[in-house]
Short mmCIF file of C-alpha atoms and ligand atoms in Angstrom, two decimals:
data_model
loop_
_atom_site.label_atom_id
_atom_site.label_comp_id
_atom_site.label_asym_id
_atom_site.label_seq_id
_atom_site.Cartn_x
_atom_site.Cartn_y
_atom_site.Cartn_z
CA ALA A 5 -8.26 -0.08 -11.29
CA GLU A 6 -6.35 -0.53 -8.12
CA PHE A 7 -6.19 2.41 -5.78
CA TYR A 8 -4.35 1.62 -2.61
CA SER A 9 -0.99 1.14 -4.31
CA SER A 10 -0.86 4.64 -5.69
CA ILE A 11 -1.71 8.11 -4.38
CA HIS A 12 -2.12 9.29 -7.92
CA GLU A 13 -4.96 6.84 -8.41
CA MET A 14 -6.35 7.39 -4.90
CA THR A 15 -7.16 11.05 -5.64
CA LYS A 16 -9.72 9.94 -8.19
CA VAL A 17 -11.72 8.20 -5.46
CA PHE A 18 -12.69 11.58 -4.09
CA GLY A 19 -14.45 12.39 -7.34
CA TYR A 20 -16.41 9.10 -7.29
CA GLU A 21 -17.49 9.64 -3.71
CA GLN A 22 -18.68 13.14 -4.54
CA ARG A 23 -20.97 11.62 -7.19
CA LEU A 24 -22.18 8.83 -4.86
CA LEU A 25 -23.13 11.51 -2.34
CA LEU A 26 -25.20 13.33 -4.90
CA HIS A 27 -27.15 10.20 -5.82
CA MET A 28 -27.73 9.45 -2.16
CA GLN A 29 -28.98 12.96 -1.52
CA LYS A 30 -31.40 12.69 -4.45
CA PHE A 31 -32.62 9.30 -3.13
CA ILE A 32 -33.27 10.72 0.33
CA ALA A 33 -35.02 13.79 -1.05
CA ASP A 34 -37.32 11.70 -3.23
CA ASN A 35 -38.20 9.42 -0.34
CA GLU A 36 -38.69 12.32 2.03
CA SER A 37 -41.25 14.01 -0.21
CA LYS A 38 -43.07 10.66 -0.63
CA LEU A 39 -43.24 10.24 3.17
CA ASP A 40 -44.33 13.83 3.62
CA PHE A 41 -47.16 13.24 1.22
CA LEU A 42 -48.20 10.01 2.95
CA LYS A 43 -48.05 11.66 6.38
CA ALA A 44 -50.34 14.51 5.22
CA ARG A 45 -52.85 11.88 3.84
CA LEU A 46 -52.73 9.93 7.05
CA ILE A 47 -53.57 13.00 9.16
CA GLU A 48 -56.42 13.86 6.82
CA PHE A 49 -57.90 10.30 6.85
CA GLU A 50 -57.57 10.07 10.62
CA ARG A 51 -59.37 13.35 11.06
CA GLU A 52 -62.34 12.16 8.94
CA ARG A 53 -62.42 8.84 10.77
CA ASP A 54 -62.61 10.70 14.10
CA GLU A 55 -65.38 12.87 12.81
CA ALA A 56 -67.34 9.79 11.65
CA ALA A 57 -66.73 8.05 14.91
CA SER A 58 -67.92 11.00 17.01
CA GLU A 59 -71.06 11.62 14.88
CA GLY A 60 -72.04 7.93 14.77
CA VAL A 61 -74.78 6.75 12.45
CA ALA A 62 -75.76 10.35 11.69
CA TYR A 63 -72.54 10.73 9.78
CA PHE A 64 -73.59 8.29 7.10
CA GLN A 65 -77.10 9.80 6.69
CA SER A 66 -75.50 12.77 4.94
CA PRO A 67 -75.29 11.91 1.24
CA LEU A 68 -72.23 14.05 1.03
CA ASN A 69 -70.38 12.12 3.63
CA LYS A 70 -71.34 8.86 1.97
CA PHE A 71 -69.83 10.19 -1.20
CA VAL A 72 -66.66 11.34 0.62
CA LEU A 73 -66.20 8.02 2.34
CA THR A 74 -66.80 6.03 -0.84
CA LYS A 75 -64.43 8.17 -2.76
CA ARG A 76 -61.82 7.82 -0.05
CA LEU A 77 -62.08 4.10 0.13
CA THR A 78 -61.70 3.71 -3.58
CA LEU A 79 -59.78 6.48 -5.34
CA ASP A 80 -57.86 8.00 -2.44
CA TRP A 81 -56.69 4.76 -0.91
CA GLN A 82 -55.77 3.49 -4.35
CA ARG A 83 -53.50 6.50 -4.79
CA VAL A 84 -51.98 5.91 -1.38
CA GLU A 85 -51.44 2.27 -2.14
CA ASN A 86 -49.90 3.07 -5.50
CA LEU A 87 -47.54 5.56 -3.97
CA MET A 88 -46.59 3.22 -1.10
CA SER A 89 -45.70 0.50 -3.61
CA THR A 90 -43.64 2.54 -5.98
CA GLU A 91 -39.92 2.35 -5.42
CA THR A 92 -39.16 5.97 -4.88
CA GLY A 93 -35.68 7.14 -5.72
CA SER A 94 -35.08 4.22 -8.03
CA MET A 95 -33.50 6.47 -10.59
CA ALA A 96 -30.94 7.71 -8.01
CA LEU A 97 -30.50 4.18 -6.72
CA GLY A 98 -29.90 2.96 -10.27
CA ARG A 99 -27.22 5.53 -10.84
CA LEU A 100 -25.56 4.76 -7.55
CA HIS A 101 -25.63 1.03 -8.30
CA LYS A 102 -24.09 1.57 -11.74
CA LEU A 103 -21.32 3.86 -10.37
CA ARG A 104 -20.43 1.43 -7.57
CA ARG A 105 -20.01 -1.33 -10.07
CA ASN A 106 -17.94 0.70 -12.41
CA LYS A 107 -14.72 -1.20 -13.00
CA ARG A 108 -12.75 1.94 -12.06
CA MET A 109 -14.12 1.92 -8.54
CA PRO A 110 -12.10 0.33 -5.68
CA SER A 111 -13.22 -3.23 -4.90
CA SER A 112 -13.54 -4.81 -1.51
CA GLY A 113 -10.18 -6.59 -2.02
CA GLU A 114 -8.60 -3.11 -1.76
CA VAL A 115 -9.35 -2.99 1.92
CA ALA A 116 -7.01 -5.96 2.48
CA GLY A 117 -4.37 -4.26 0.32
CA ALA A 118 -4.67 -1.04 2.34
CA ILE A 119 -4.43 -2.92 5.65
CA ASP A 120 -1.44 -4.84 4.35
CA GLY A 121 0.31 -1.49 3.67
CA LEU A 122 -0.60 -0.13 7.12
CA LEU A 123 0.75 -3.19 8.87
CA ARG A 124 3.97 -2.99 6.85
CA LEU A 125 4.47 0.53 7.95
CA GLN A 126 3.85 -0.34 11.52
CA TYR A 127 6.15 -3.36 11.37
CA ILE A 128 9.04 -1.65 9.67
CA TYR A 129 8.95 1.66 11.50
CA ARG A 130 7.86 0.13 14.85
CA LEU A 131 4.87 2.38 15.22
CA PRO A 132 2.79 2.06 18.35
CA THR A 133 -0.70 0.67 17.82
CA LYS A 134 -2.39 3.22 20.02
CA ASP A 135 -0.82 6.00 17.93
CA ILE A 136 -1.97 4.64 14.59
CA ALA A 137 -5.45 4.05 15.99
CA ALA A 138 -5.49 7.63 17.19
CA GLY A 139 -4.38 8.80 13.75
CA ILE A 140 -0.81 9.61 14.64
CA LEU A 141 1.85 8.34 12.30
CA ASP A 142 5.48 8.57 13.34
CA GLY A 143 4.65 11.40 15.74
CA VAL A 144 2.57 13.50 13.25
CA PRO A 145 -1.24 13.68 13.99
CA TYR A 146 -3.47 13.30 10.99
CA GLY A 147 -6.90 13.60 12.64
CA THR A 148 -8.35 10.26 11.58
CA GLU A 149 -9.26 7.84 14.37
CA LEU A 150 -9.84 4.14 13.65
CA ASP A 151 -12.93 2.50 15.15
CA ALA A 152 -13.20 -0.86 16.86
CA GLN A 153 -14.26 -2.63 13.64
CA LEU A 154 -11.17 -1.41 11.77
CA CYS A 155 -8.88 -2.30 14.69
CA LEU A 156 -10.39 -5.74 14.70
CA ASP A 157 -9.93 -6.10 10.90
CA ILE A 158 -6.27 -5.02 11.15
CA GLY A 159 -5.67 -7.44 14.03
CA ARG A 160 -7.11 -10.32 12.09
CA GLN A 161 -4.94 -9.60 9.10
CA ALA A 162 -1.85 -9.26 11.35
CA LEU A 163 -2.56 -12.77 12.77
CA GLN A 164 -2.86 -14.09 9.27
CA ASP A 165 0.52 -12.51 8.36
CA ARG A 166 1.98 -14.24 11.40
CA LYS A 167 2.64 -10.86 13.09
CA THR A 168 1.25 -12.13 16.34
CA LEU A 169 2.44 -9.38 18.65
CA LEU A 170 0.80 -6.80 16.43
CA ALA A 171 -2.40 -8.86 16.20
CA HIS A 172 -2.52 -9.00 20.01
CA SER A 173 -2.07 -5.25 20.38
CA TRP A 174 -4.79 -4.57 17.72
CA ALA A 175 -7.17 -6.81 19.54
CA LEU A 176 -6.52 -4.92 22.77
CA GLU A 177 -7.02 -1.60 20.91
CA ALA A 178 -10.30 -2.83 19.40
CA ARG A 179 -11.55 -3.75 22.87
CA GLN A 180 -10.63 -0.36 24.19
CA ARG A 181 -12.48 1.33 21.35
CA LEU A 182 -15.75 -0.53 21.86
CA ASN A 183 -18.71 1.69 22.34
CA GLU A 184 -22.51 1.28 22.37
CA GLU A 185 -22.71 1.09 18.61
CA SER A 186 -19.91 -1.48 18.26
CA LEU A 187 -20.61 -3.58 21.34
CA GLU A 188 -21.77 -6.46 19.15
CA LEU A 189 -18.13 -6.88 18.07
CA GLN A 190 -17.02 -7.77 21.63
CA PRO A 191 -17.22 -11.61 21.15
CA GLN A 192 -15.18 -11.39 17.92
CA ILE A 193 -12.55 -9.24 19.60
CA LEU A 194 -12.28 -11.61 22.60
CA ALA A 195 -12.00 -14.55 20.23
CA LEU A 196 -9.06 -12.83 18.42
CA LEU A 197 -7.51 -12.01 21.79
CA VAL A 198 -7.69 -15.64 22.85
CA GLU A 199 -6.03 -16.81 19.62
CA THR A 200 -3.16 -14.40 19.88
CA LYS A 201 -2.61 -15.20 23.62
CA VAL A 202 -2.45 -18.90 22.79
CA GLU A 203 0.07 -18.18 20.02
CA LEU A 204 2.14 -16.10 22.36
CA GLU A 205 1.95 -18.82 25.04
CA ASP A 206 0.10 -16.80 27.63
CA PHE A 207 -2.19 -19.77 28.47
CA GLN A 208 -3.38 -18.33 31.75
CA GLY A 209 -4.45 -15.11 29.95
CA ALA A 210 -6.12 -17.15 27.16
CA ASN A 211 -8.05 -19.15 29.77
CA SER A 212 -9.44 -16.04 31.53
CA THR A 213 -10.28 -14.42 28.19
CA TYR A 214 -12.18 -17.55 27.28
CA HIS A 215 -14.13 -17.27 30.52
CA GLU A 216 -15.03 -13.68 29.66
CA LEU A 217 -16.15 -14.81 26.23
CA ILE A 218 -18.31 -17.66 27.50
CA GLU A 219 -19.88 -15.46 30.13
CA LEU A 220 -20.77 -13.05 27.42
CA GLN A 221 -22.40 -15.68 25.17
CA PRO A 222 -23.16 -18.63 27.48
CA ALA A 223 -25.45 -20.28 24.89
CA SER A 224 -22.80 -20.52 22.16
CA GLU A 225 -21.94 -24.09 21.35
CA GLN A 226 -19.02 -22.95 19.27
CA HIS A 227 -17.33 -21.23 22.22
CA ALA A 228 -17.87 -24.28 24.45
CA LYS A 229 -16.42 -26.58 21.74
CA ASN A 230 -13.40 -24.25 21.12
CA TYR A 231 -12.82 -23.98 24.87
CA GLU A 232 -12.82 -27.75 25.26
CA THR A 233 -10.29 -28.14 22.45
CA PHE A 234 -8.15 -25.46 24.02
CA MET A 235 -8.27 -27.10 27.44
CA GLN A 236 -7.41 -30.49 26.01
CA ALA A 237 -4.41 -29.21 24.12
CA ASN A 238 -3.02 -27.05 26.93
CA LYS A 239 -4.27 -28.39 30.24
CA ASP A 240 -0.69 -28.77 31.51
CA LYS A 241 0.29 -25.28 30.63
CA LEU A 242 -2.58 -23.30 32.20
CA SER A 243 -0.34 -21.88 34.88
CA GLN A 244 1.96 -20.48 32.22
CA SER A 245 1.33 -16.74 31.88
CA LYS A 246 3.04 -13.88 30.09
CA ASN A 247 2.60 -10.20 30.45
CA ILE A 248 2.49 -9.18 26.80
CA THR A 249 3.18 -5.43 26.49
CA ASP A 250 5.55 -5.53 23.56
CA GLU A 251 4.24 -4.88 20.06
CA HIS A 252 7.50 -5.53 18.22
CA ASP A 253 10.39 -7.96 18.55
CA PRO A 254 13.39 -6.38 20.31
CA VAL A 255 15.89 -4.65 17.97
CA PRO A 256 18.90 -7.05 17.57
CA GLU A 257 22.11 -5.79 19.11
CA ASP A 258 24.16 -7.25 16.29
CA PHE A 259 22.89 -7.40 12.75
CA THR A 260 25.61 -9.62 11.23
CA GLY A 261 24.31 -12.76 9.61
CA LEU A 262 20.64 -11.81 9.76
CA PRO A 263 18.46 -12.52 6.70
CA ASP A 264 18.03 -9.89 4.10
CA ASP A 265 14.40 -9.08 4.87
CA ILE A 266 15.40 -8.23 8.47
CA LEU A 267 18.37 -6.17 7.20
CA TYR A 268 16.02 -4.35 4.84
CA ARG A 269 13.57 -3.67 7.71
CA TYR A 270 16.25 -2.15 10.00
CA THR A 271 17.92 -0.19 7.18
CA CYS A 272 14.57 1.39 6.40
CA SER A 273 13.98 2.23 10.12
CA GLY A 274 17.40 3.80 10.40
CA HIS A 275 18.71 1.22 12.91
CA ILE A 276 21.36 0.05 10.48
CA ARG A 277 23.75 2.85 9.53
CA PRO A 278 27.26 2.98 8.18
CA PRO A 279 29.91 3.49 10.93
CA PRO A 280 31.50 6.92 10.89
CA ALA A 281 34.83 5.39 9.77
CA GLU A 282 33.26 4.54 6.41
CA PHE A 283 32.53 8.21 5.75
CA ARG A 284 36.13 9.28 6.10
CA ASP A 285 37.25 9.12 2.56
CA LEU A 286 33.96 10.06 0.91
CA ARG A 287 33.68 13.25 -1.08
CA CYS A 288 31.00 15.54 -2.02
CA GLY A 289 30.95 18.57 -4.33
CA PHE A 290 31.53 19.33 -8.01
CA MET A 291 33.71 16.31 -8.39
CA SER A 292 35.91 15.65 -11.43
CA GLU A 293 38.91 13.77 -10.22
CA THR A 294 37.70 10.84 -8.08
CA HIS A 295 36.30 8.93 -11.04
CA PRO A 296 37.41 9.48 -14.56
CA PHE A 297 33.92 9.94 -15.94
CA LEU A 298 33.22 12.84 -13.70
CA ILE A 299 35.69 14.96 -15.75
CA LEU A 300 32.92 15.03 -18.32
CA ALA A 301 30.32 16.11 -15.92
CA PRO A 302 31.00 18.64 -13.28
CA LEU A 303 27.77 17.73 -11.66
CA LYS A 304 26.78 18.13 -8.02
CA VAL A 305 27.59 14.63 -6.78
CA GLU A 306 27.75 13.01 -3.47
CA GLU A 307 29.70 9.80 -2.98
CA LEU A 308 28.00 7.38 -0.57
CA GLN A 309 30.04 4.30 -1.19
CA ARG A 310 33.18 3.47 -3.19
CA GLU A 311 32.96 -0.21 -3.45
CA PRO A 312 30.60 -0.85 -5.08
CA LEU A 313 30.22 2.69 -6.28
CA LEU A 314 26.99 4.36 -5.11
CA VAL A 315 26.60 8.05 -5.78
CA VAL A 316 23.80 10.63 -5.60
CA TYR A 317 23.51 13.52 -8.04
CA HIS A 318 21.71 16.64 -6.92
CA ASP A 319 19.54 18.82 -9.16
CA VAL A 320 19.79 16.70 -12.25
CA ILE A 321 16.10 16.72 -13.24
CA TYR A 322 14.14 19.93 -13.30
CA GLN A 323 10.63 20.95 -12.36
CA GLY A 324 9.65 21.77 -15.91
CA GLU A 325 10.70 18.17 -16.97
CA ILE A 326 8.85 16.66 -14.06
CA ASP A 327 5.66 18.57 -15.04
CA ILE A 328 5.90 17.21 -18.57
CA ILE A 329 6.46 13.67 -17.24
CA LYS A 330 3.49 13.85 -14.94
CA ASN A 331 1.37 14.93 -17.89
CA LEU A 332 2.72 12.17 -20.10
CA THR A 333 2.08 9.45 -17.50
CA LYS A 334 -1.33 10.58 -16.54
CA ASN A 335 -4.00 7.77 -16.49
CA ARG A 336 -1.52 5.20 -17.67
CA PHE A 337 -0.39 3.67 -14.43
CA GLU A 338 -1.02 0.07 -13.57
CA ARG A 339 -0.18 -2.16 -10.65
CA ALA A 340 3.53 -2.90 -10.63
CA GLN A 341 4.58 -6.51 -11.15
CA VAL A 342 7.69 -8.51 -10.34
CA MET A 343 9.36 -11.42 -12.19
CA GLY A 344 7.75 -14.76 -11.26
CA ASP A 345 8.85 -18.25 -12.22
CA ASN A 346 7.86 -17.86 -15.82
CA THR A 347 6.19 -14.55 -16.21
CA SER A 348 5.57 -11.21 -14.45
CA VAL A 349 3.18 -11.36 -11.46
CA VAL A 350 1.46 -9.01 -9.00
CA SER A 351 2.91 -9.42 -5.52
CA THR A 352 2.97 -7.77 -2.09
CA VAL A 353 6.68 -7.66 -2.57
CA ARG A 354 6.14 -4.61 -4.78
CA THR A 355 3.09 -2.40 -4.09
CA SER A 356 3.22 0.55 -6.39
CA GLN A 357 1.93 1.49 -9.75
CA PHE A 358 4.18 1.77 -12.80
CA GLN A 359 4.49 2.16 -16.52
CA PHE A 360 7.17 1.83 -19.17
CA MET A 361 7.56 4.49 -21.75
CA PRO A 362 9.79 4.34 -24.87
CA LYS A 363 12.22 7.22 -25.17
CA THR A 364 10.67 8.17 -28.47
CA THR A 365 7.51 9.26 -26.59
CA HIS A 366 8.73 12.76 -25.90
CA LYS A 367 11.86 14.83 -26.46
CA VAL A 368 12.22 15.35 -22.70
CA LEU A 369 13.01 11.64 -22.31
CA GLN A 370 15.88 11.98 -24.77
CA THR A 371 17.17 15.05 -22.97
CA ILE A 372 17.20 13.14 -19.69
CA ASP A 373 19.11 10.30 -21.39
CA GLU A 374 21.72 12.68 -22.69
CA ARG A 375 22.18 13.88 -19.12
CA VAL A 376 22.35 10.31 -17.84
CA ALA A 377 25.13 9.61 -20.40
CA ASP A 378 27.05 12.63 -19.00
CA MET A 379 26.48 11.45 -15.41
CA THR A 380 27.50 7.83 -16.01
CA ASN A 381 29.67 7.94 -19.15
CA LEU A 382 27.63 4.95 -20.33
CA ASN A 383 26.09 4.45 -23.72
CA MET A 384 22.36 5.15 -23.52
CA ASP A 385 21.47 3.43 -26.83
CA TYR A 386 21.06 0.22 -24.92
CA ALA A 387 18.91 1.38 -22.04
CA GLU A 388 15.44 -0.03 -21.41
CA ASP A 389 12.34 2.03 -21.83
CA HIS A 390 11.92 4.68 -19.14
CA GLN A 391 10.06 3.23 -16.14
CA PHE A 392 7.97 5.50 -13.94
CA SER A 393 6.62 4.40 -10.54
CA ASN A 394 4.21 5.96 -8.11
CA TYR A 395 3.93 4.70 -4.49
CA GLY A 396 1.05 5.37 -2.10
CA VAL A 397 0.99 5.24 1.67
CA GLY A 398 2.32 1.84 2.81
CA GLY A 399 3.65 1.17 -0.75
CA HIS A 400 7.05 -0.37 -1.00
CA TYR A 401 9.40 -2.60 -3.01
CA ALA A 402 11.09 -5.24 -0.88
CA GLN A 403 14.80 -5.96 -1.20
CA HIS A 404 15.81 -7.15 -4.60
CA PHE A 405 18.54 -6.93 -7.24
CA ASP A 406 18.07 -5.00 -10.43
CA TYR A 407 20.22 -7.44 -12.42
CA PHE A 408 18.65 -10.47 -13.99
CA LEU A 409 19.50 -13.90 -12.49
CA PRO A 410 20.06 -16.94 -14.72
CA PRO A 411 16.39 -18.20 -14.44
CA ALA A 412 15.18 -14.87 -16.00
CA PHE A 413 17.40 -15.56 -19.03
CA GLU A 414 16.20 -19.18 -19.20
CA THR A 415 12.48 -18.19 -19.14
CA ASN A 416 12.84 -15.45 -21.84
CA GLN A 417 12.07 -12.71 -19.33
CA VAL A 418 15.06 -10.62 -20.42
CA SER A 419 14.24 -8.51 -23.36
CA PRO A 420 16.04 -8.00 -25.63
CA VAL A 421 18.33 -10.78 -24.50
CA GLU A 422 21.20 -9.63 -26.82
CA TRP A 423 21.60 -6.42 -24.68
CA GLY A 424 22.80 -8.53 -21.79
CA ASN A 425 22.30 -7.76 -18.10
CA ARG A 426 21.45 -4.48 -16.38
CA ILE A 427 24.99 -3.10 -15.85
CA ALA A 428 23.82 0.03 -13.98
CA THR A 429 20.82 1.79 -12.56
CA VAL A 430 20.00 5.49 -12.45
CA LEU A 431 17.05 6.19 -10.13
CA PHE A 432 15.59 9.68 -10.42
CA TYR A 433 13.46 11.09 -7.58
CA LEU A 434 10.59 13.08 -9.08
CA SER A 435 9.13 13.95 -5.68
CA ASP A 436 9.97 14.52 -2.09
CA VAL A 437 8.31 12.20 0.41
CA ALA A 438 6.94 13.71 3.60
CA GLN A 439 7.75 10.66 5.77
CA GLY A 440 9.39 7.27 4.99
CA GLY A 441 9.98 6.02 1.43
CA GLY A 442 13.84 5.90 1.40
CA THR A 443 15.82 3.60 -0.93
CA ALA A 444 17.60 1.08 1.38
CA PHE A 445 20.79 -0.80 0.54
CA PRO A 446 20.89 -3.20 3.50
CA ARG A 447 24.28 -4.76 2.68
CA LEU A 448 25.79 -1.32 2.22
CA LYS A 449 24.03 0.03 5.33
CA GLN A 450 22.82 2.95 3.18
CA LEU A 451 19.47 4.67 3.26
CA LEU A 452 18.85 7.32 0.53
CA MET A 453 16.01 9.69 1.23
CA PRO A 454 14.06 10.84 -1.87
CA LYS A 455 14.77 14.45 -2.75
CA LYS A 456 12.99 15.89 -5.71
CA GLY A 457 15.47 16.55 -8.56
CA SER A 458 18.15 14.16 -7.38
CA ALA A 459 19.23 10.78 -8.70
CA ALA A 460 21.05 7.75 -7.37
CA PHE A 461 23.49 5.85 -9.57
CA TRP A 462 25.14 2.46 -9.00
CA TYR A 463 26.62 -0.40 -10.88
CA ASN A 464 24.74 -3.65 -10.52
CA LEU A 465 27.49 -5.75 -11.98
CA HIS A 466 31.18 -6.19 -11.30
CA ALA A 467 33.53 -4.99 -13.98
CA SER A 468 33.63 -8.64 -15.11
CA GLY A 469 29.90 -8.70 -15.69
CA ALA A 470 29.25 -10.89 -12.63
CA PRO A 471 26.33 -9.70 -10.45
CA ASN A 472 27.40 -7.65 -7.46
CA GLU A 473 25.33 -8.98 -4.63
CA GLN A 474 26.16 -5.96 -2.48
CA THR A 475 23.72 -3.92 -4.55
CA LEU A 476 20.72 -5.50 -2.90
CA HIS A 477 18.24 -2.70 -2.33
CA GLY A 478 14.52 -1.87 -1.89
CA ALA A 479 12.09 1.02 -1.61
CA CYS A 480 11.03 1.40 2.01
CA PRO A 481 7.29 1.89 2.72
CA ILE A 482 5.89 5.41 2.41
CA ILE A 483 4.48 6.66 5.74
CA VAL A 484 3.05 9.82 4.37
CA GLY A 485 3.19 11.22 0.84
CA SER A 486 3.22 10.17 -2.76
CA LYS A 487 6.58 8.97 -4.07
CA TRP A 488 7.51 9.29 -7.75
CA VAL A 489 10.59 7.77 -9.28
CA GLN A 490 11.98 7.22 -12.74
CA ASN A 491 14.31 4.31 -13.56
CA ARG A 492 16.97 4.14 -16.16
CA TRP A 493 18.20 0.57 -16.55
CA ILE A 494 21.33 0.53 -18.65
CA ARG A 495 22.27 -2.73 -20.27
CA GLU A 496 25.78 -4.29 -20.80
CA TYR A 497 25.86 -4.26 -24.59
CA ILE A 498 28.83 -2.22 -26.04
CA GLN A 499 29.67 -0.61 -22.67
CA GLY A 500 33.09 -2.32 -22.77
CA ASP A 501 34.99 0.79 -23.79
CA LYS A 502 32.84 3.03 -21.56
CA ARG A 503 33.14 1.50 -18.16
CA PRO A 504 36.50 2.28 -16.59
CA CYS A 505 37.30 -1.20 -15.41
CA GLU A 506 40.81 -0.28 -14.27
CA VAL A 507 39.44 1.91 -11.48
CA TRP A 508 37.39 -0.88 -9.98
CA ASP A 509 39.50 -3.86 -10.34
CA ASP A 510 37.22 -6.44 -8.77
CA SER A 511 38.34 -9.39 -10.90
CA LEU A 512 39.15 -11.50 -7.85
CA ALA A 513 35.83 -11.06 -6.22
CA SER A 514 33.96 -11.67 -9.38
CA TYR A 515 35.98 -14.74 -10.30
CA SER A 516 34.48 -16.70 -7.46
CA GLN A 517 31.06 -15.29 -8.28
CA ILE A 518 31.31 -16.29 -11.91
CA LYS A 519 32.13 -19.83 -10.69
CA ASN A 520 29.20 -19.72 -8.31
CA LEU A 521 26.96 -18.49 -11.11
CA LYS A 522 28.06 -21.27 -13.46
CA HIS A 523 27.38 -23.66 -10.64
CA LYS A 524 23.79 -22.22 -10.27
CA LEU A 525 23.24 -22.55 -14.02
CA GLN A 526 24.16 -26.24 -14.21
O1 AKG B 610 11.79 3.44 -5.49
C1 AKG B 610 12.90 3.20 -5.05
O2 AKG B 610 13.40 3.82 -4.12
C2 AKG B 610 13.64 1.98 -5.61
C3 AKG B 610 12.96 1.39 -6.80
C4 AKG B 610 13.63 0.22 -7.32
O3 AKG B 610 14.52 -0.27 -6.72
C5 AKG B 610 13.21 -0.38 -8.64
O4 AKG B 610 12.25 0.10 -9.16
O5 AKG B 610 13.94 -1.28 -9.06
FE1 FE2 B 611 15.59 -1.77 -7.93
#
């Protein structure tokens, strides 16, 4: 199993640790009683030796003593030897060994996954390194401090991810957190610091940190060699210095034209927001007139965007239903995947756990679909299986489109293909999230915060069926909490009479897109 991508899974780890602790206690107790027995024997044997030594030859003249000594040298010492050579606590050790190798236990690869999540949080929400290390996330203290080793591990992974400013700050933090116990890490920390300083072009700083490192381990040939390579490569730049205090790139003043991953980042962090003018016409309430389909459903709806339509319904899934769903999905989650070139793959683009469930599984899923039909006026006969996702701390789903692109059709990843593309998405929030975890629409400048019981609805396609690229969206990383969502992906098939095309006449925009799409297909 994989734990770091889901809080739901993570809670099971506590149970495992509890059992590991019991085995360890048993192991210690067994060994302690063995040592107690051996210590008592030792004292006894020493006492008799002292007696013999003080009495001298007279000691051996007593037949009784002769007997005692002989017995001790044979039987007693044999028992001691036997005891010393038995592996005490082997039963407890065996159990611990077996439990640790259980395939449901987290593996060492999970540490990398967990660090990856932490770095993503820090990067997107611009969290200060010293706060995270002190156990403070986005201003809230959680009482867990990170030690020098962990700070070093995080720094190394940041460097690997090319987040050099972060790597530098984690190396500094690791150095600050060195203590007697962890002093042996100092050379590794200095080495990381050198690497990051070189990358950030603080050659003077790198040079002096190299000196520190060599002073610390003057005998190391490796350091000498590395230093020589460094000097050869940078000898003309040694006067170049930089006071690196930043941990993050500066926030851009203007976001136009920036790549989608950057837009996603700043939408999640709240730096990208719709300008007030865009709110002017938007409505909220028990709407029935703005869009024809709402006549059917006097639901509590909030309009976030007209073009393309993006609305949020409030109180459209109930606690009783959520309880049933949590029960149905129990122990059935697996690591979420994304579409790869030919097949689905695990990726850091999407770190959560998910499962699909046919609507025939339980009546509650049919009830929900009837409600979705009321909310959207779409035909739910051609909706995919219900998808449930659970995100853990640091879990996210990077910017993506819900609609299928031509390659997905070509590689048979659209099933069933006759149902066409995903015309619309309804995303139910089955939980609140304490911190982070919004759904970001970078091109619409919208950030929806999960609220238990509400649901977002948007069309992925233009009325013509062409993909609407404005619908790019993603699930921002969770800072604190466990996020549960349920997806309804509604497909195009026989929605023709349902979707009120005349209200959203986007035929012009989609014409060029269709051409573009055809071009891509050729
Ligand atoms: O969890 C979210 O907020 C968004 C999920 C999503 O976009 C998806 O599952 O396709
Ligand atoms: Fe999505």
